[in-house]
mmCIF file of C-alpha atoms in Angstrom:
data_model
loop_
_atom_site.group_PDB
_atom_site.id
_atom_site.type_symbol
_atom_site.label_atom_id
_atom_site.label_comp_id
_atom_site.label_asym_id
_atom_site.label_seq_id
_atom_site.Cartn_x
_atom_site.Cartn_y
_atom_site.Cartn_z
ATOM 1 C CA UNK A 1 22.931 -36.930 18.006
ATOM 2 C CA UNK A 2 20.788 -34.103 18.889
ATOM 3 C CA UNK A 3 20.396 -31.138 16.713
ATOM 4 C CA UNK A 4 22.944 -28.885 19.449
ATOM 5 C CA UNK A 5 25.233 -31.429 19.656
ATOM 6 C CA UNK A 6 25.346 -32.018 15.526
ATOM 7 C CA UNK A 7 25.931 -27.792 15.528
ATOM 8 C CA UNK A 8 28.478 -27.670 18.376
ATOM 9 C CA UNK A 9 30.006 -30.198 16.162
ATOM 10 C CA UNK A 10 30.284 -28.513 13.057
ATOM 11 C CA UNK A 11 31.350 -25.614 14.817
ATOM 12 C CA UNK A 12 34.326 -26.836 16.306
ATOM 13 C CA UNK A 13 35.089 -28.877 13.222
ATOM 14 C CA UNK A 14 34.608 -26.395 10.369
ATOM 15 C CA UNK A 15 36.066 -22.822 12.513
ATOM 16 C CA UNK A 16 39.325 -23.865 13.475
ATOM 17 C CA UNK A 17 41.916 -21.296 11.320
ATOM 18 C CA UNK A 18 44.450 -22.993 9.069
ATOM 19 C CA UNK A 19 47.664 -22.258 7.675
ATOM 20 C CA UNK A 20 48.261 -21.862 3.957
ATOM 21 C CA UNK A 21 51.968 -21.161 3.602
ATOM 22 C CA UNK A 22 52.471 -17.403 4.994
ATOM 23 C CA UNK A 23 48.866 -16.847 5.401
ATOM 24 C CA UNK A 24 46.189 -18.321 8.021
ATOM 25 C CA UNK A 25 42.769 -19.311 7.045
ATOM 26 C CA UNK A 26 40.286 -18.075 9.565
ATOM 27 C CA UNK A 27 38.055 -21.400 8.798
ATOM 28 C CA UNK A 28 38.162 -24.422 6.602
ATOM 29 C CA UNK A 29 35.510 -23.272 4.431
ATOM 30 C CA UNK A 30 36.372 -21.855 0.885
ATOM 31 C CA UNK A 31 34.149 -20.403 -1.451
ATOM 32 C CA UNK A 32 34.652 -23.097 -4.852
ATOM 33 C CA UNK A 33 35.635 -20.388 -7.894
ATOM 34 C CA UNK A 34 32.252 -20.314 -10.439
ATOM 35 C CA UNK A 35 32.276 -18.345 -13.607
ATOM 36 C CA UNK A 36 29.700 -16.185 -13.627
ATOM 37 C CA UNK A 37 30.007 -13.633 -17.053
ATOM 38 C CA UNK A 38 29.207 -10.576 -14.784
ATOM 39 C CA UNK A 39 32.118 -8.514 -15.325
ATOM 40 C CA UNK A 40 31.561 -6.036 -18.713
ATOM 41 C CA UNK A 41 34.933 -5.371 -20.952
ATOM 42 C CA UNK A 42 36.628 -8.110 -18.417
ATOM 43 C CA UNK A 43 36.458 -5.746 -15.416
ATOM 44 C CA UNK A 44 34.917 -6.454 -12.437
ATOM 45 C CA UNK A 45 32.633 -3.868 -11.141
ATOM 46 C CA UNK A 46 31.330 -3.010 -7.233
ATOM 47 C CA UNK A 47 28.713 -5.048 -7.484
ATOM 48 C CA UNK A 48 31.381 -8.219 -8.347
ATOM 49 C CA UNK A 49 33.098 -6.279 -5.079
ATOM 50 C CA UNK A 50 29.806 -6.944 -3.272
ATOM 51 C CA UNK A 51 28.754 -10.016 -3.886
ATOM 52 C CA UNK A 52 32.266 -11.482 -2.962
ATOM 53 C CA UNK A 53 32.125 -9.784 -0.290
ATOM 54 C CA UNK A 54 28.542 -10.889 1.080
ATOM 55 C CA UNK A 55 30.226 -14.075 1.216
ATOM 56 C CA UNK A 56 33.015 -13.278 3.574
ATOM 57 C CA UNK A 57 30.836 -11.137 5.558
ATOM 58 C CA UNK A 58 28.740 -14.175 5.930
ATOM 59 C CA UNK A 59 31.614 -16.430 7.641
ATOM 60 C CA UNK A 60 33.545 -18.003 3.897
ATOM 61 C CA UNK A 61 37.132 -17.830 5.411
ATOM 62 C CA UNK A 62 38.798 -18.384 1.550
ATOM 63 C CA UNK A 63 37.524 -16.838 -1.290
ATOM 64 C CA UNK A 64 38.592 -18.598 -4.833
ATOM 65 C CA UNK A 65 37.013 -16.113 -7.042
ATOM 66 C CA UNK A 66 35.967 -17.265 -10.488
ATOM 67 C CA UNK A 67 38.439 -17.984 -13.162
ATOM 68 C CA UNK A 68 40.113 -14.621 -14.560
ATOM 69 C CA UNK A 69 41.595 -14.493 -17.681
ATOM 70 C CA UNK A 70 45.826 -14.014 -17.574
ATOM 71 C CA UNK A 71 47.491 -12.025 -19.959
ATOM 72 C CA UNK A 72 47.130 -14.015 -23.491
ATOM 73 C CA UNK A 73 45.572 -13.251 -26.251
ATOM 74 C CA UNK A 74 43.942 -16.614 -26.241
ATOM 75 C CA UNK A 75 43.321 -17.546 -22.868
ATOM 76 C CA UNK A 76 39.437 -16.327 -22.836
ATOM 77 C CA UNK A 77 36.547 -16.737 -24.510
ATOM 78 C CA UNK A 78 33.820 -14.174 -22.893
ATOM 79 C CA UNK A 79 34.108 -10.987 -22.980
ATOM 80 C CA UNK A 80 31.959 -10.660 -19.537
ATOM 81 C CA UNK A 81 34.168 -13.014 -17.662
ATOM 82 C CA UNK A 82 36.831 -10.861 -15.729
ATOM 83 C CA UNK A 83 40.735 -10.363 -16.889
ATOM 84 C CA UNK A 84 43.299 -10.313 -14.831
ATOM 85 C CA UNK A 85 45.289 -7.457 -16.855
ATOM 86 C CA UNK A 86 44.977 -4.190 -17.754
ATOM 87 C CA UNK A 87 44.715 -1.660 -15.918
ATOM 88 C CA UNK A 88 40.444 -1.117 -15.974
ATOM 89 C CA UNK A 89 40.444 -4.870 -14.746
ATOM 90 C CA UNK A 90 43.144 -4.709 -12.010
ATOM 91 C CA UNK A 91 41.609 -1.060 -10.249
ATOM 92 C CA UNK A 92 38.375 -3.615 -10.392
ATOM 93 C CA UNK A 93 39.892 -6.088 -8.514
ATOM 94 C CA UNK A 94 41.768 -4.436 -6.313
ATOM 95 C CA UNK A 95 38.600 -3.133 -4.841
ATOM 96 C CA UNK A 96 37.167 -6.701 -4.584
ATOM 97 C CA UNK A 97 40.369 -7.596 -2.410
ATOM 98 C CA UNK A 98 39.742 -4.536 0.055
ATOM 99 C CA UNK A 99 35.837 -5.361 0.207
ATOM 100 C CA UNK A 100 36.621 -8.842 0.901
ATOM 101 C CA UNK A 101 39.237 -8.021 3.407
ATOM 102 C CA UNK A 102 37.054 -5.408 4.897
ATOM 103 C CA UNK A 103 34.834 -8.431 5.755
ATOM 104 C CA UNK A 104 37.319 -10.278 7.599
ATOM 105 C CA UNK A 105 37.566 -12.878 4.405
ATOM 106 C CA UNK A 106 40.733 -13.952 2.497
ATOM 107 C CA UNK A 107 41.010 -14.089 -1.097
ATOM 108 C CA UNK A 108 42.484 -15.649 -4.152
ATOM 109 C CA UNK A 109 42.044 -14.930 -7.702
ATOM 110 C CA UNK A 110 41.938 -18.046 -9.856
ATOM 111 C CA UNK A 111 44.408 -17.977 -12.883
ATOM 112 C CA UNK A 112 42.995 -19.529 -15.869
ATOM 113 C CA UNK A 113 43.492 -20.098 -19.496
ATOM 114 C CA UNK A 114 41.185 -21.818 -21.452
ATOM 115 C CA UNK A 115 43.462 -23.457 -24.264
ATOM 116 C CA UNK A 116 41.456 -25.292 -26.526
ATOM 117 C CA UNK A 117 37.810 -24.757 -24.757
ATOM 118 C CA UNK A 118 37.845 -21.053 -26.473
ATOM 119 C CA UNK A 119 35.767 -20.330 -29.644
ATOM 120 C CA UNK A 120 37.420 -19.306 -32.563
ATOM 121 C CA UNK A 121 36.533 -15.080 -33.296
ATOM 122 C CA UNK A 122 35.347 -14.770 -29.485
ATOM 123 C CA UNK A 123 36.297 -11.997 -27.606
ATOM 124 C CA UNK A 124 38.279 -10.585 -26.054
ATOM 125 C CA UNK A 125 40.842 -11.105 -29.214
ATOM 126 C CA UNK A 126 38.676 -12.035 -31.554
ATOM 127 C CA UNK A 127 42.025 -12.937 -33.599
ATOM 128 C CA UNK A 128 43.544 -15.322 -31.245
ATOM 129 C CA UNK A 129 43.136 -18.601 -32.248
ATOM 130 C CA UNK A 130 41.959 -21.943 -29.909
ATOM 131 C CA UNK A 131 45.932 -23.216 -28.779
ATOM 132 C CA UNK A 132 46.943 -26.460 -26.686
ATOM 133 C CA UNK A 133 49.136 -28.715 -26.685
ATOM 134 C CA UNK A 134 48.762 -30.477 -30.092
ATOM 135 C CA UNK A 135 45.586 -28.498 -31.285
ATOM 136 C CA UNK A 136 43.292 -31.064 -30.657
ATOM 137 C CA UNK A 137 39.774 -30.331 -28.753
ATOM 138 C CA UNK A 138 38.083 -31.665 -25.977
ATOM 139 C CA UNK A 139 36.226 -34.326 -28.158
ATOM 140 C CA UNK A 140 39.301 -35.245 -30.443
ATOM 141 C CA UNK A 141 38.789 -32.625 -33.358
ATOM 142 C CA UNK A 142 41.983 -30.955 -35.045
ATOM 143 C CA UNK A 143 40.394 -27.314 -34.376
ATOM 144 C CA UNK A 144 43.424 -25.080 -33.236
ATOM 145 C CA UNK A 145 46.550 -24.040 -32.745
ATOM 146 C CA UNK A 146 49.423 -26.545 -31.963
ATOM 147 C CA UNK A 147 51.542 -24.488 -29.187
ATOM 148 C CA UNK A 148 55.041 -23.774 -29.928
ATOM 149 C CA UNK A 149 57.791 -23.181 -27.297
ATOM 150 C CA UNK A 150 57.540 -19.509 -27.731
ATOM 151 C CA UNK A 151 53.657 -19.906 -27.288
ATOM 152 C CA UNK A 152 54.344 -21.866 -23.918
ATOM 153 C CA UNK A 153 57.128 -19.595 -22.853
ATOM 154 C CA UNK A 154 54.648 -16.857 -23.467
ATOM 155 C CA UNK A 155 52.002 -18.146 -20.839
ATOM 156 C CA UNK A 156 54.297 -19.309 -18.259
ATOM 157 C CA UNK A 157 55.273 -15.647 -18.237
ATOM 158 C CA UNK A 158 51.780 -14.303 -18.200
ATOM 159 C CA UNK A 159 50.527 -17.063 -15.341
ATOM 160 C CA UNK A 160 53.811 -15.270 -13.480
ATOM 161 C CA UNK A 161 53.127 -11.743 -14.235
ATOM 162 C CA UNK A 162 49.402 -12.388 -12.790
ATOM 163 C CA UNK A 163 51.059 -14.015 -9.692
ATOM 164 C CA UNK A 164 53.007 -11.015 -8.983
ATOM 165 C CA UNK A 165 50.269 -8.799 -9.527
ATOM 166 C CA UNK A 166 48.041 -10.902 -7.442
ATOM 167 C CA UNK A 167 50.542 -10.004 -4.346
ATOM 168 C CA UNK A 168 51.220 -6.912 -5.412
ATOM 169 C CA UNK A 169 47.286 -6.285 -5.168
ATOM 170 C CA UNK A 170 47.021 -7.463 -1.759
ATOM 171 C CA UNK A 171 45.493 -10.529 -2.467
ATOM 172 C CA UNK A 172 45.947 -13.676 -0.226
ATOM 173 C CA UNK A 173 47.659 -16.456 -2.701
ATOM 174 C CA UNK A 174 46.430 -17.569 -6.174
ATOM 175 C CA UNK A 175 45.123 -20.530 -7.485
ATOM 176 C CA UNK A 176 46.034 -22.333 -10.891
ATOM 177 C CA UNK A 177 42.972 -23.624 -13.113
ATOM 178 C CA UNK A 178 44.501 -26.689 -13.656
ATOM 179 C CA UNK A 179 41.257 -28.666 -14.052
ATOM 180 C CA UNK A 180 38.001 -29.643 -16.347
ATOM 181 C CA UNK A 181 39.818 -29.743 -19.702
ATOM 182 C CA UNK A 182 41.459 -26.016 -20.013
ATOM 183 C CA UNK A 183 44.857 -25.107 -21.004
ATOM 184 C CA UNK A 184 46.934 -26.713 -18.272
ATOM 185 C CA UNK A 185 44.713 -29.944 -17.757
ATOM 186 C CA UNK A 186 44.920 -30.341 -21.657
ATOM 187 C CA UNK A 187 48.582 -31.015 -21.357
ATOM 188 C CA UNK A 188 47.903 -33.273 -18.039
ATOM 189 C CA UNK A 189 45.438 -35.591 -19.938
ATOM 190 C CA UNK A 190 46.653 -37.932 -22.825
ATOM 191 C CA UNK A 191 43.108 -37.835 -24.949
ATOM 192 C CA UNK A 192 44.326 -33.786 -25.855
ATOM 193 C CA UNK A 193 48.636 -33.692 -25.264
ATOM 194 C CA UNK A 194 49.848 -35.964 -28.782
ATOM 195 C CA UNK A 195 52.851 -34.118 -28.122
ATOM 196 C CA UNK A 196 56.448 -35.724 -29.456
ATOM 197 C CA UNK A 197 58.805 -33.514 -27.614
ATOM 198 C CA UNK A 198 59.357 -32.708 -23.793
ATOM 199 C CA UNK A 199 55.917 -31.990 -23.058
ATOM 200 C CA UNK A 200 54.246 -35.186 -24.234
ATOM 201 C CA UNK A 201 53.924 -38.311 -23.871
ATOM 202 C CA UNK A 202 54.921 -40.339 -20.359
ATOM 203 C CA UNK A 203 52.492 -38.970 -17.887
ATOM 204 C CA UNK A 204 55.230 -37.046 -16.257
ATOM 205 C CA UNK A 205 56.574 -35.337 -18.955
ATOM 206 C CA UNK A 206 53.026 -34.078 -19.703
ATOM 207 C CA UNK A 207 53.214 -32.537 -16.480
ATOM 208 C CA UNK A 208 55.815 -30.847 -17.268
ATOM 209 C CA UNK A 209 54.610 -27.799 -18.138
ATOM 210 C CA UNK A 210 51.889 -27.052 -15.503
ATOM 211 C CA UNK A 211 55.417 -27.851 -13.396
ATOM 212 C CA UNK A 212 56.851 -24.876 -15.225
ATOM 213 C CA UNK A 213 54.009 -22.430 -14.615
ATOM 214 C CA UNK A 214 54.049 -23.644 -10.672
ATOM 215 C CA UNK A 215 57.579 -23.084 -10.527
ATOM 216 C CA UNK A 216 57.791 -19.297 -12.339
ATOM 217 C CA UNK A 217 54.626 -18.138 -10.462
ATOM 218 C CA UNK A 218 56.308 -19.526 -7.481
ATOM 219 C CA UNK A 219 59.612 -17.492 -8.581
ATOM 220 C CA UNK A 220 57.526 -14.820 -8.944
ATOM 221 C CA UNK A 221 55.879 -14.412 -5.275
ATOM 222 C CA UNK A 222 57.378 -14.141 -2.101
ATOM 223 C CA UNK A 223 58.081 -17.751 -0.008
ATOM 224 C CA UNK A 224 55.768 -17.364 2.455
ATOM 225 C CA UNK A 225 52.650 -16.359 -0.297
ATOM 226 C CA UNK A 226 50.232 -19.317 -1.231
ATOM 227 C CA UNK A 227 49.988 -20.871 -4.706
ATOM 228 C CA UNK A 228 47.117 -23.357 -4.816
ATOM 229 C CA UNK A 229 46.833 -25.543 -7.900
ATOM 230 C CA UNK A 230 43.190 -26.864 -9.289
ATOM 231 C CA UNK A 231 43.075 -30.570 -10.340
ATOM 232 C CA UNK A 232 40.373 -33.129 -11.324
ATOM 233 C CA UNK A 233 40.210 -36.276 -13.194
ATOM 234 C CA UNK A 234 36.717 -35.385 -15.114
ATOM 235 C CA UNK A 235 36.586 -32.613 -17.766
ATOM 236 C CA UNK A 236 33.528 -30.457 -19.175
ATOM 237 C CA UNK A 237 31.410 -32.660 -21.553
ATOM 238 C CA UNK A 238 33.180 -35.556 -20.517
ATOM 239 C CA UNK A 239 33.367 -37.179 -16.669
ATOM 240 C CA UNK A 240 34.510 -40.296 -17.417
ATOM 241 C CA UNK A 241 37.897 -39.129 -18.451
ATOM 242 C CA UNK A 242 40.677 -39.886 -16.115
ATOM 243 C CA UNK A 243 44.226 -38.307 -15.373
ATOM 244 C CA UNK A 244 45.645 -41.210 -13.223
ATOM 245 C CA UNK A 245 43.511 -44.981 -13.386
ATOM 246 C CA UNK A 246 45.414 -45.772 -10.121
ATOM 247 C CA UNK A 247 47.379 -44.019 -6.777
ATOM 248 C CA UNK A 248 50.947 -44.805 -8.857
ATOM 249 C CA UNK A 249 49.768 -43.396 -11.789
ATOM 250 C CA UNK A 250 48.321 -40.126 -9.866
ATOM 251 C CA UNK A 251 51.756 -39.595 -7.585
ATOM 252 C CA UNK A 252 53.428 -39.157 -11.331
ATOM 253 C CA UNK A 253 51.219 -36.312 -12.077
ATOM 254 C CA UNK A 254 51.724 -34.934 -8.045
ATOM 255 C CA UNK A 255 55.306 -35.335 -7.022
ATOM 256 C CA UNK A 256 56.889 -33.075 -9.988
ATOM 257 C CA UNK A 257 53.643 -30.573 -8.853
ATOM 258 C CA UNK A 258 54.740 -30.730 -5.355
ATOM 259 C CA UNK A 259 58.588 -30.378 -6.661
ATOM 260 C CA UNK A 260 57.679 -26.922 -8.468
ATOM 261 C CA UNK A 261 56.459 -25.531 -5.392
ATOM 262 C CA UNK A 262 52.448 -26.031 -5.079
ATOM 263 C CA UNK A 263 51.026 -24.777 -1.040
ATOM 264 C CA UNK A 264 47.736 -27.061 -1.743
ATOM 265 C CA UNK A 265 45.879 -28.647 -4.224
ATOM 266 C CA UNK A 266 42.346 -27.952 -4.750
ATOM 267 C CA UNK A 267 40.865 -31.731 -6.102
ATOM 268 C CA UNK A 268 37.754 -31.045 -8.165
ATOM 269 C CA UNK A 269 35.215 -33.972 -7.854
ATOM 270 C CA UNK A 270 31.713 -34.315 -8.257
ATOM 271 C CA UNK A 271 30.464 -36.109 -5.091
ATOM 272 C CA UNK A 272 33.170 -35.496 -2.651
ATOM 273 C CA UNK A 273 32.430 -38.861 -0.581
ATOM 274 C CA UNK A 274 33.053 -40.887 -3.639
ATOM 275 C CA UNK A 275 36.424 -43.249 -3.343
ATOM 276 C CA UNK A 276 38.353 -42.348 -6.322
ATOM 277 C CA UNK A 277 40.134 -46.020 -6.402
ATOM 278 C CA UNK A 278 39.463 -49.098 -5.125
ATOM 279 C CA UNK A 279 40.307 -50.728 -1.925
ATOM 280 C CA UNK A 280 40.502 -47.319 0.216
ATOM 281 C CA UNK A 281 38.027 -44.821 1.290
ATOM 282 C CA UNK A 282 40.243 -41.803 0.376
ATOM 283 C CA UNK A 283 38.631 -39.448 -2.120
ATOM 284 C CA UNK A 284 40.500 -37.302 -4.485
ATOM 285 C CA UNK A 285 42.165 -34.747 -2.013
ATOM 286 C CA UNK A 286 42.407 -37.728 0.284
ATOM 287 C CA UNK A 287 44.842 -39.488 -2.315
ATOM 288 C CA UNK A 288 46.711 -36.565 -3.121
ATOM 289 C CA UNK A 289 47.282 -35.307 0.184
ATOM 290 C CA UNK A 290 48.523 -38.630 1.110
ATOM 291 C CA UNK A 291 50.659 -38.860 -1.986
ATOM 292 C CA UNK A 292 52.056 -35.313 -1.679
ATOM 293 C CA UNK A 293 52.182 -34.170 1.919
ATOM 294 C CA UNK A 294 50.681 -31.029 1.341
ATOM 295 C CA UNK A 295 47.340 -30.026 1.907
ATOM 296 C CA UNK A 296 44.119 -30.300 0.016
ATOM 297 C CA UNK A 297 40.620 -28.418 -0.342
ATOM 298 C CA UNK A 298 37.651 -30.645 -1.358
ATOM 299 C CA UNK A 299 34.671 -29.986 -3.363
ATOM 300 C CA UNK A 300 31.681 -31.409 -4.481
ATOM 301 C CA UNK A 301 27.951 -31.362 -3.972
ATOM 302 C CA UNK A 302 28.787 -30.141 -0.587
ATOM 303 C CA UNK A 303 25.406 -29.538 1.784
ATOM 304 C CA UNK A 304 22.984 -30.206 -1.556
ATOM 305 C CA UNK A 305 21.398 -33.627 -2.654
ATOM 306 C CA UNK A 306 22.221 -33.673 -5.987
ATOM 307 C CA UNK A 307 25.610 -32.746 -8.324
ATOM 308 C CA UNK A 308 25.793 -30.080 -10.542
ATOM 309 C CA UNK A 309 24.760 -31.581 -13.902
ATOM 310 C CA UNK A 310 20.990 -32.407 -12.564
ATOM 311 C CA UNK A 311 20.925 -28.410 -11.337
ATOM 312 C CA UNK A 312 21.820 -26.999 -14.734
ATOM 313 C CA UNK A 313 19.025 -29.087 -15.919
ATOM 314 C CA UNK A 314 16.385 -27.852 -13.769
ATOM 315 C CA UNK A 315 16.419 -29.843 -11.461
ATOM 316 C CA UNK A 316 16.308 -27.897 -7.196
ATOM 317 C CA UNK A 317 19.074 -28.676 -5.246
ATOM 318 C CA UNK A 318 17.739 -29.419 -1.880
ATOM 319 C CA UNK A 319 19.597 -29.158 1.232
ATOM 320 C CA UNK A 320 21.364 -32.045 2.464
ATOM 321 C CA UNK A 321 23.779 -32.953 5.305
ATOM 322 C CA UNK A 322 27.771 -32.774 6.050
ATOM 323 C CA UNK A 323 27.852 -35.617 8.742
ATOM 324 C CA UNK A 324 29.898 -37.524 5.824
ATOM 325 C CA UNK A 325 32.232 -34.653 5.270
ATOM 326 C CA UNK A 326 32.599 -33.481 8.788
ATOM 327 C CA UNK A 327 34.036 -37.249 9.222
ATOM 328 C CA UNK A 328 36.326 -37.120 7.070
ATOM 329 C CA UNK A 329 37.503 -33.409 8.331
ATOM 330 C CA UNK A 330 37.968 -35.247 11.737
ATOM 331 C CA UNK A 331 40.290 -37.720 10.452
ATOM 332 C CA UNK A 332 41.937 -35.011 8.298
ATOM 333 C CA UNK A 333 41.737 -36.769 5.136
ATOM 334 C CA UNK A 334 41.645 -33.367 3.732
ATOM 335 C CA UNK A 335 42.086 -29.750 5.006
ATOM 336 C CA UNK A 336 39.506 -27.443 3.752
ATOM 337 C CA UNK A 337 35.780 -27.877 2.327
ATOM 338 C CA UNK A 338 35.032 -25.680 -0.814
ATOM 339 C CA UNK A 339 31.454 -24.645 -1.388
ATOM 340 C CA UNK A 340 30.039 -23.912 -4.503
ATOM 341 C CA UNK A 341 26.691 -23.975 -5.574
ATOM 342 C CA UNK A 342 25.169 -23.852 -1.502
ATOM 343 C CA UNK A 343 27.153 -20.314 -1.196
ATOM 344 C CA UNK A 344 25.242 -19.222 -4.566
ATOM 345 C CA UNK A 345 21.959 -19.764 -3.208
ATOM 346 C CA UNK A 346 23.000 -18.607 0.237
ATOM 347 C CA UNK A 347 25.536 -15.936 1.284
ATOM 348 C CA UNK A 348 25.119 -16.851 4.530
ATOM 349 C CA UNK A 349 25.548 -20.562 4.189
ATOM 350 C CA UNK A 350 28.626 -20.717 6.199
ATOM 351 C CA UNK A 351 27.352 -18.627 9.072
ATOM 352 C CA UNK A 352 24.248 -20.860 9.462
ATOM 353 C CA UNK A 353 26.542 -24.239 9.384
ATOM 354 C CA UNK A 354 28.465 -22.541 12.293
ATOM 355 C CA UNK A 355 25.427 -21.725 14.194
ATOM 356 C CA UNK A 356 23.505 -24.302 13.307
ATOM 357 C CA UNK A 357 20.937 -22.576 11.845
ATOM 358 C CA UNK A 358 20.673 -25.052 9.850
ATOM 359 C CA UNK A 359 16.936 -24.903 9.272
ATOM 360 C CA UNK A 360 17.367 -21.972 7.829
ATOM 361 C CA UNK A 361 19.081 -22.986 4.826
ATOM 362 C CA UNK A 362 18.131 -21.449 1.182
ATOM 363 C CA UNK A 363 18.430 -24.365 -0.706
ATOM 364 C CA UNK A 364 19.989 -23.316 -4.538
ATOM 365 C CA UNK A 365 17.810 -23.580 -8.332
ATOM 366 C CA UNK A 366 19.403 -22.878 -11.678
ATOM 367 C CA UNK A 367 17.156 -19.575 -11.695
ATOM 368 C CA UNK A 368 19.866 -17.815 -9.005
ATOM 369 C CA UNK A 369 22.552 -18.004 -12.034
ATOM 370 C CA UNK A 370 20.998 -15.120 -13.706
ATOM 371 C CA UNK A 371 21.720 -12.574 -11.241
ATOM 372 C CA UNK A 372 25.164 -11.664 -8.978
ATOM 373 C CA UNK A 373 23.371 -11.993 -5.477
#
């Protein structure tokens, strides 16, 4: 294939608009959300503003912005990673919405609380204590809170508050961090949920609550306004754990998701052409779009030859292909492409896939994490 035909290709593959319950996707590529500590106090200044915005500008259709903190005292565990509550951080990000809008992007905020994953006196309550399901870390150690109802009533109602606000901010949908070993995927995943009671034990029933926090945000919004939820099998310091070992196991964890009310599910992998089970192609958002009929962003390595683990160890990321992932866009094994660290190193990486400039490609080092560019 010659190099116009490869960029008409990706063109017409990559810009056609797509629907996301009330709202419309001008493209089906999606800037992946990536923490990145640059908001003082919790409260996202202009240059946050800018820099999401130099990615819409520069052809992102979606913008999942970096996890932001809902209302608990113990959902965070940086005090330069943004909140969204109070009224500092909100003004903040209602300016990021109109920048990004102003660029002809749309944009989510992602929802997260960190359960577990927070350090004990960290800001920004240096009282709070680590909580999940049965006080149990990432690695097996007793080292927290045990949540009570009232402490899971609690953040259902602050994951709903931060939905409403969301719309009531003008943003385009939200997503739910429901991945890598934080709050939600510790109840998911048996190695952290020892729970006895509703929320424990059978693989559904440890669903249940991110089913609860779907179903109030969803309560919460209008119909028509998108709420995407964040899954992945691996968590942080440990990628061999698994949610689901095959397709029956996984549809337990999906249907009661799909049930609550979830638009799409953003499937968090590592190497996005990997099969996640044997005897079928499909990747993660292949399997779950095929188990629950809705749609599904993708993520991985996208357009860079190596995953994120070798980057963060110093290792360049050089530019690499999307043949792969443009073939499995035409068979619509999945709906939309998220991009992280290939939008960090270039704002305009979306633009230049479009155009086929691809020559002109900034391939992405470890060394651009230490500024907002």
């Amino acid at each position: 294939m010659t190099a116009g035909a490869a960029a008409t290709r990706a063109a017409q593959t990559l810009s056609r608009p797509f629907a996301l319950g009330g709202r419309t996707v001008p493209n089906r590529i999606a800037m992946a959300p990536m923490t990145r500590e640059f908001s003082p106090g919790g409260v996202p200044g202009a240059d946050v503003a800018d820099y999401y915005a130099r990615r819409a500008a520069g052809g992102v259709g979606l913008i999942i912005t970096e996890g932001t903190y809902v209302g608990h005292p113990a959902a965070g565990t940086s005090g330069a990673v943004p909140r969204f509550h109070g009224a500092d951080a909100l003004d903040g990000w209602s300016r990021v919405v109109e920048s990004v809008h102003a660029a002809g992007g749309t944009i989510m905020p992602q929802l997260w609380h960190v359960g577990m994953a927070r350090k004990a006196g960290a800001p920004p309550f240096p009282d709070a204590p680590p909580s999940g399901p049965s006080g149990i870390a990432l690695d097996g150690t007793p080292s927290g809170h045990a949540m009570t109802q009232r402490d899971l009533d609690e953040v259902i109602a602050a994951f709903a508050e931060a939905a409403a606000t969301a719309e009531r901010l003008g943003f385009d949908g939200v997503e739910l961090h429901g991945a890598h070993g934080y709050l939600i995927d510790q109840f998911l995943w048996s190695g952290t949920n020892r729970r006895t009671d509703a929320y424990g034990g059978s693989r559904t029933a440890r669903t249940r609550f991110a089913a609860e926090i779907v179903a109030a945000c969803r309560a919460a919004v209008s119909p028509g306004f998108p709420v995407l939820f964040r899954m992945s099998q691996w968590k942080m310091g440990n990628y061999e754990a698994r949610l689901a070992e095959t397709p029956e196991e996984l549809q337990e964890i999906v249907a009661p998701l799909t049930d609550a009310g979830v638009t799409a599910f953003h499937c968090s992998t590592r190497r996005y052409w990997l099969p996640e089970y044997e005897g079928s192609d499909l990747n993660l958002a292949g399997w779950v779009k095929k188990l629950s009929g809705r749609p599904t962003l993708t993520v991985g390595s996208v357009g860079l030859d190596n995953e994120f683990i070798g980057t963060f160890q110093g290792e360049q990321a050089g530019v690499s292909g999307i043949d792969r992932l443009l073939d499995r866009l035409e068979r619509d094994e999945f709906d939309l492409v998220a991009i992280g660290r290939a939008l960090l190193g270039d704002p305009e990486w979306a633009a230049k896939i479009l155009e086929g400039r691809t020559d002109a490609l900034v391939p992405f080092d470890a060394s651009m994490l230490r500024t907002l560019n």
